[in-house]
Amino acid sequence: MVGSINNTAPANVGILALEFYHPAKFVDQTELEQFDGVSAGKYTIGLGQTQMGVCDDREDINSISLTVVKNLVEKHGLSFKDIGHLEVGTESIIDKSKSVKTVLMSLFEESGNHDVEGIDTKNACYGGTASVFNAINWIESSSWDGRLALVVAADIASYAEG
């Protein structure tokens, strides 16, 4: 049963639930190729993209992460009390002294769960992958207390022109 806590060694480790968020606004990649003055097909053929999501001034890495975690917990009938490890993989930062995980912990306040291990892993696209590995390692370790691990992989990439 999802959300039940036990202290036995895990028989297997896997993904129990998944949630996805993307910005509502997009840029057509054919138009961006023209705007950037690059060869036709650089983005559409070379990268296989037809559109690229773009955040507006009301979205940042924290709001995106808060939205996706809240939606995941609500849609899948989870409880913040049942989460013992929160790992964020990102290359995006707003406040160099405050992690995204710290911001996400505000969602845990009402449940009274303040004992949640984990960190932000900042390492471009690999940050999300490393966060998954860190969560698995926690579950397979003697530190695991039977609670769930939650991984957030979120980025707002900024690219140089062209």
mmCIF file of C-alpha atoms in Angstrom:
data_model
loop_
_atom_site.group_PDB
_atom_site.id
_atom_site.type_symbol
_atom_site.label_atom_id
_atom_site.label_comp_id
_atom_site.label_asym_id
_atom_site.label_seq_id
_atom_site.Cartn_x
_atom_site.Cartn_y
_atom_site.Cartn_z
ATOM 1 C CA MET A 1 0.000 0.000 0.000
ATOM 2 C CA VAL A 2 1.394 3.419 -0.943
ATOM 3 C CA GLY A 3 1.967 5.538 2.115
ATOM 4 C CA SER A 4 2.223 2.756 4.695
ATOM 5 C CA ILE A 5 5.404 2.959 6.719
ATOM 6 C CA ASN A 6 7.466 -0.069 7.679
ATOM 7 C CA ASN A 7 11.016 -0.639 8.819
ATOM 8 C CA THR A 8 11.871 -3.755 6.840
ATOM 9 C CA ALA A 9 14.469 -3.863 4.096
ATOM 10 C CA PRO A 10 12.953 -3.024 0.717
ATOM 11 C CA ALA A 11 12.132 -6.029 -1.456
ATOM 12 C CA ASN A 12 12.359 -3.825 -4.524
ATOM 13 C CA VAL A 13 12.722 -0.159 -5.323
ATOM 14 C CA GLY A 14 10.719 1.567 -8.022
ATOM 15 C CA ILE A 15 8.636 4.540 -9.063
ATOM 16 C CA LEU A 16 5.223 4.641 -7.365
ATOM 17 C CA ALA A 17 3.920 7.835 -8.962
ATOM 18 C CA LEU A 18 4.995 10.425 -11.518
ATOM 19 C CA GLU A 19 3.852 13.980 -12.159
ATOM 20 C CA PHE A 20 4.781 16.329 -15.007
ATOM 21 C CA TYR A 21 4.587 20.105 -15.404
ATOM 22 C CA HIS A 22 5.472 22.354 -18.303
ATOM 23 C CA PRO A 23 4.915 26.064 -18.912
ATOM 24 C CA ALA A 24 1.770 27.052 -20.791
ATOM 25 C CA LYS A 25 3.678 29.246 -23.258
ATOM 26 C CA PHE A 26 5.774 27.948 -26.134
ATOM 27 C CA VAL A 27 8.054 29.278 -28.857
ATOM 28 C CA ASP A 28 7.831 27.687 -32.295
ATOM 29 C CA GLN A 29 11.290 26.335 -33.093
ATOM 30 C CA THR A 30 11.075 27.115 -36.825
ATOM 31 C CA GLU A 31 10.426 30.754 -35.940
ATOM 32 C CA LEU A 32 13.250 30.679 -33.376
ATOM 33 C CA GLU A 33 15.660 29.351 -36.019
ATOM 34 C CA GLN A 34 14.759 32.348 -38.200
ATOM 35 C CA PHE A 35 14.970 34.802 -35.284
ATOM 36 C CA ASP A 36 18.365 33.457 -34.174
ATOM 37 C CA GLY A 37 19.653 33.498 -37.762
ATOM 38 C CA VAL A 38 20.731 29.855 -37.634
ATOM 39 C CA SER A 39 20.389 27.305 -40.395
ATOM 40 C CA ALA A 40 16.914 25.906 -41.022
ATOM 41 C CA GLY A 41 16.556 22.634 -39.166
ATOM 42 C CA LYS A 42 19.156 23.323 -36.458
ATOM 43 C CA TYR A 43 16.504 23.057 -33.732
ATOM 44 C CA THR A 44 13.719 21.206 -35.543
ATOM 45 C CA ILE A 45 15.839 18.489 -37.154
ATOM 46 C CA GLY A 46 19.067 18.646 -35.138
ATOM 47 C CA LEU A 47 17.327 18.654 -31.758
ATOM 48 C CA GLY A 48 14.014 17.162 -32.891
ATOM 49 C CA GLN A 49 12.016 20.014 -31.361
ATOM 50 C CA THR A 50 8.921 21.667 -32.765
ATOM 51 C CA GLN A 51 8.311 23.879 -29.721
ATOM 52 C CA MET A 52 10.173 24.995 -26.605
ATOM 53 C CA GLY A 53 8.376 25.825 -23.367
ATOM 54 C CA VAL A 54 8.977 29.316 -22.015
ATOM 55 C CA CYS A 55 8.307 30.535 -18.484
ATOM 56 C CA ASP A 56 6.598 33.852 -17.984
ATOM 57 C CA ASP A 57 7.359 36.371 -15.241
ATOM 58 C CA ARG A 58 5.119 34.493 -12.789
ATOM 59 C CA GLU A 59 7.032 31.216 -13.004
ATOM 60 C CA ASP A 60 10.368 30.268 -11.537
ATOM 61 C CA ILE A 61 12.070 27.078 -10.383
ATOM 62 C CA ASN A 62 10.419 27.315 -6.963
ATOM 63 C CA SER A 63 6.863 27.824 -8.244
ATOM 64 C CA ILE A 64 7.248 25.025 -10.785
ATOM 65 C CA SER A 65 8.585 22.642 -8.128
ATOM 66 C CA LEU A 66 5.891 23.610 -5.597
ATOM 67 C CA THR A 67 3.183 23.024 -8.212
ATOM 68 C CA VAL A 68 4.430 19.620 -9.311
ATOM 69 C CA VAL A 69 4.978 18.308 -5.755
ATOM 70 C CA LYS A 70 1.561 19.509 -4.562
ATOM 71 C CA ASN A 71 -0.103 17.939 -7.620
ATOM 72 C CA LEU A 72 1.783 14.655 -7.169
ATOM 73 C CA VAL A 73 0.748 14.284 -3.530
ATOM 74 C CA GLU A 74 -2.895 15.236 -4.165
ATOM 75 C CA LYS A 75 -3.462 13.243 -7.370
ATOM 76 C CA HIS A 76 -1.878 10.048 -6.069
ATOM 77 C CA GLY A 77 -3.332 10.049 -2.547
ATOM 78 C CA LEU A 78 0.023 10.420 -0.828
ATOM 79 C CA SER A 79 0.699 12.102 2.498
ATOM 80 C CA PHE A 80 3.539 14.475 3.281
ATOM 81 C CA LYS A 81 3.958 12.524 6.552
ATOM 82 C CA ASP A 82 5.020 9.458 4.560
ATOM 83 C CA ILE A 83 7.943 11.172 2.808
ATOM 84 C CA GLY A 84 11.324 10.828 4.483
ATOM 85 C CA HIS A 85 13.662 11.927 1.707
ATOM 86 C CA LEU A 86 13.284 14.835 -0.716
ATOM 87 C CA GLU A 87 15.882 15.224 -3.437
ATOM 88 C CA VAL A 88 15.860 18.035 -6.026
ATOM 89 C CA GLY A 89 17.878 17.786 -9.231
ATOM 90 C CA THR A 90 18.222 21.114 -11.018
ATOM 91 C CA GLU A 91 20.587 23.556 -12.657
ATOM 92 C CA SER A 92 18.321 26.500 -11.877
ATOM 93 C CA ILE A 93 18.769 28.733 -8.857
ATOM 94 C CA ILE A 94 17.116 31.891 -7.613
ATOM 95 C CA ASP A 95 18.661 32.335 -4.192
ATOM 96 C CA LYS A 96 22.247 31.116 -3.916
ATOM 97 C CA SER A 97 21.836 30.620 -0.163
ATOM 98 C CA LYS A 98 18.473 28.801 -0.161
ATOM 99 C CA SER A 99 17.820 25.480 -1.841
ATOM 100 C CA VAL A 100 14.671 24.528 -3.740
ATOM 101 C CA LYS A 101 14.264 21.715 -1.175
ATOM 102 C CA THR A 102 14.033 24.336 1.578
ATOM 103 C CA VAL A 103 11.208 26.062 -0.308
ATOM 104 C CA LEU A 104 9.422 22.729 -0.891
ATOM 105 C CA MET A 105 9.535 21.963 2.829
ATOM 106 C CA SER A 106 6.803 24.607 3.295
ATOM 107 C CA LEU A 107 4.406 22.015 1.840
ATOM 108 C CA PHE A 108 5.288 19.652 4.716
ATOM 109 C CA GLU A 109 4.512 22.133 7.541
ATOM 110 C CA GLU A 110 0.818 21.325 7.946
ATOM 111 C CA SER A 111 1.543 17.584 8.242
ATOM 112 C CA GLY A 112 4.066 18.203 11.028
ATOM 113 C CA ASN A 113 6.743 16.329 9.106
ATOM 114 C CA HIS A 114 9.943 18.321 9.585
ATOM 115 C CA ASP A 115 12.328 15.346 9.498
ATOM 116 C CA VAL A 116 13.006 14.978 5.783
ATOM 117 C CA GLU A 117 16.491 14.196 4.524
ATOM 118 C CA GLY A 118 17.797 15.280 1.120
ATOM 119 C CA ILE A 119 19.456 18.075 -0.808
ATOM 120 C CA ASP A 120 19.482 19.937 -4.102
ATOM 121 C CA THR A 121 21.850 18.406 -6.638
ATOM 122 C CA LYS A 122 22.932 21.090 -9.087
ATOM 123 C CA ASN A 123 24.563 19.582 -12.136
ATOM 124 C CA ALA A 124 22.852 20.492 -15.417
ATOM 125 C CA CYS A 125 20.711 17.670 -16.809
ATOM 126 C CA TYR A 126 22.512 15.071 -14.692
ATOM 127 C CA GLY A 127 21.161 16.612 -11.477
ATOM 128 C CA GLY A 128 17.841 14.797 -11.907
ATOM 129 C CA THR A 129 19.524 11.473 -12.615
ATOM 130 C CA ALA A 130 21.856 11.873 -9.636
ATOM 131 C CA SER A 131 18.848 12.699 -7.447
ATOM 132 C CA VAL A 132 17.143 9.446 -8.453
ATOM 133 C CA PHE A 133 20.316 7.520 -7.599
ATOM 134 C CA ASN A 134 20.576 9.345 -4.243
ATOM 135 C CA ALA A 135 16.966 8.461 -3.390
ATOM 136 C CA ILE A 136 17.532 4.798 -4.262
ATOM 137 C CA ASN A 137 20.725 4.760 -2.199
ATOM 138 C CA TRP A 138 18.823 6.194 0.788
ATOM 139 C CA ILE A 139 16.114 3.530 0.515
ATOM 140 C CA GLU A 140 18.706 0.767 0.275
ATOM 141 C CA SER A 141 20.743 2.120 3.221
ATOM 142 C CA SER A 142 20.573 1.595 6.980
ATOM 143 C CA SER A 143 19.288 5.199 7.195
ATOM 144 C CA TRP A 144 15.995 4.242 5.527
ATOM 145 C CA ASP A 145 13.128 4.322 8.022
ATOM 146 C CA GLY A 146 10.411 2.910 5.774
ATOM 147 C CA ARG A 147 9.174 6.221 4.422
ATOM 148 C CA LEU A 148 9.014 7.210 0.762
ATOM 149 C CA ALA A 149 11.600 9.169 -1.196
ATOM 150 C CA LEU A 150 10.474 11.985 -3.495
ATOM 151 C CA VAL A 151 12.598 13.227 -6.394
ATOM 152 C CA VAL A 152 11.982 16.509 -8.204
ATOM 153 C CA ALA A 153 13.838 17.068 -11.482
ATOM 154 C CA ALA A 154 13.148 20.603 -12.683
ATOM 155 C CA ASP A 155 15.009 23.183 -14.735
ATOM 156 C CA ILE A 156 14.594 26.516 -16.403
ATOM 157 C CA ALA A 157 17.415 26.466 -18.903
ATOM 158 C CA SER A 158 18.887 29.734 -20.147
ATOM 159 C CA TYR A 159 20.620 29.544 -23.490
ATOM 160 C CA ALA A 160 22.990 31.918 -25.196
ATOM 161 C CA GLU A 161 21.661 33.445 -28.419
ATOM 162 C CA GLY A 162 21.941 31.217 -31.481
#
